[in-house]
Short mmCIF file of C-alpha atoms in Angstrom, two decimals:
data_model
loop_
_atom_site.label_atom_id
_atom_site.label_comp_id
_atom_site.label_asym_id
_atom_site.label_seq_id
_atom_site.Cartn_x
_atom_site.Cartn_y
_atom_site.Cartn_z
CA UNK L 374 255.04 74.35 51.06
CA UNK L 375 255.89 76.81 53.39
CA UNK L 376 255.74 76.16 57.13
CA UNK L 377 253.48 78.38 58.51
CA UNK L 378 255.24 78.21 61.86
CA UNK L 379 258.33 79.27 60.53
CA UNK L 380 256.72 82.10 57.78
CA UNK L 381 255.94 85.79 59.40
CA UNK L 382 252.51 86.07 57.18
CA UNK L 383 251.45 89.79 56.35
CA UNK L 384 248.18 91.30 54.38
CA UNK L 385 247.65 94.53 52.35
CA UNK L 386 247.46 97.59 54.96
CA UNK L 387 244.66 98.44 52.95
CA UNK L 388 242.55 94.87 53.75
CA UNK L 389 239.73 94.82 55.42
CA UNK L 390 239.46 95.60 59.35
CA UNK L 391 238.06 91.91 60.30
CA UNK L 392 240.97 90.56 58.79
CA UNK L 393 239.38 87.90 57.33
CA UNK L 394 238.84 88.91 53.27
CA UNK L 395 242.04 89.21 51.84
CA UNK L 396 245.37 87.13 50.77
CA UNK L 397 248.35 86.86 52.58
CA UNK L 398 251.88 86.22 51.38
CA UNK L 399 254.46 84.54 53.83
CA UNK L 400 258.31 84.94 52.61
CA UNK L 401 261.02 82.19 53.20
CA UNK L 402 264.63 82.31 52.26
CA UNK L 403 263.59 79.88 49.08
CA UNK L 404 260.23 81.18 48.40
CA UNK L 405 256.92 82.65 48.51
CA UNK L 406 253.58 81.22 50.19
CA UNK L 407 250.11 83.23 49.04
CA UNK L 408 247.07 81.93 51.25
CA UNK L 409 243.62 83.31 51.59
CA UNK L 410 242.77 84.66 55.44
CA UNK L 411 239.13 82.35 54.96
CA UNK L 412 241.12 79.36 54.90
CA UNK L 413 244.51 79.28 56.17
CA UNK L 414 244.50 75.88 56.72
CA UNK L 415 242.89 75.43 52.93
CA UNK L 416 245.95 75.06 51.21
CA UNK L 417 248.83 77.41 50.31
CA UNK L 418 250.20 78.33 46.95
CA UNK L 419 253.63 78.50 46.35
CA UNK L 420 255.84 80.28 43.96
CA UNK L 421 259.61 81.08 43.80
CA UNK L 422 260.97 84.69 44.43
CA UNK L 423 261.14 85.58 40.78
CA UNK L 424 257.80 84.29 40.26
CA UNK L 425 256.28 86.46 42.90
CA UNK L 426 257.82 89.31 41.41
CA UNK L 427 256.97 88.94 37.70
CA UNK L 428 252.94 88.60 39.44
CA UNK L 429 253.50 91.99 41.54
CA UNK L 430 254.83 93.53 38.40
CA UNK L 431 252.05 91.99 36.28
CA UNK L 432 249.48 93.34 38.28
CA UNK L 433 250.88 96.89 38.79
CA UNK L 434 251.42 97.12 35.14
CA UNK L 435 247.63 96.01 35.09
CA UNK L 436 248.47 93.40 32.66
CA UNK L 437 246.19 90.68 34.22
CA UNK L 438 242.81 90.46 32.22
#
């Protein structure tokens, strides 16, 4: 897991204004955190770099049904 204390979290500049509906994805030297902004403290998911990358590409290939 990552530590959020140590993770610089960011959202979609397209998320909502409240803040609160979206994902975020925290980056660490080793690997990637993905959290939703309902819950931070629910739980984070978390994948390695190349992982992360094949999902971005995945879903801007729109390859996720």
């Amino acid at each position: 897991m990552i530590p959020v204390t140590s993770t610089h979290w960011r959202k979609a500049a397209a998320s909502s204004g409240n803040g609160n509906n979206c994902v975020e994805v925290g980056i660490s030297s080793t690997s990637v955190g993905i959290r939703d902004t309902k819950n931070r403290h629910g739980g984070t998911l978390t994948v390695g770099h190349a992982t992360f990358g094949a999902l971005l590409t995945a879903i801007k290939n729109d390859r996720l049904h």
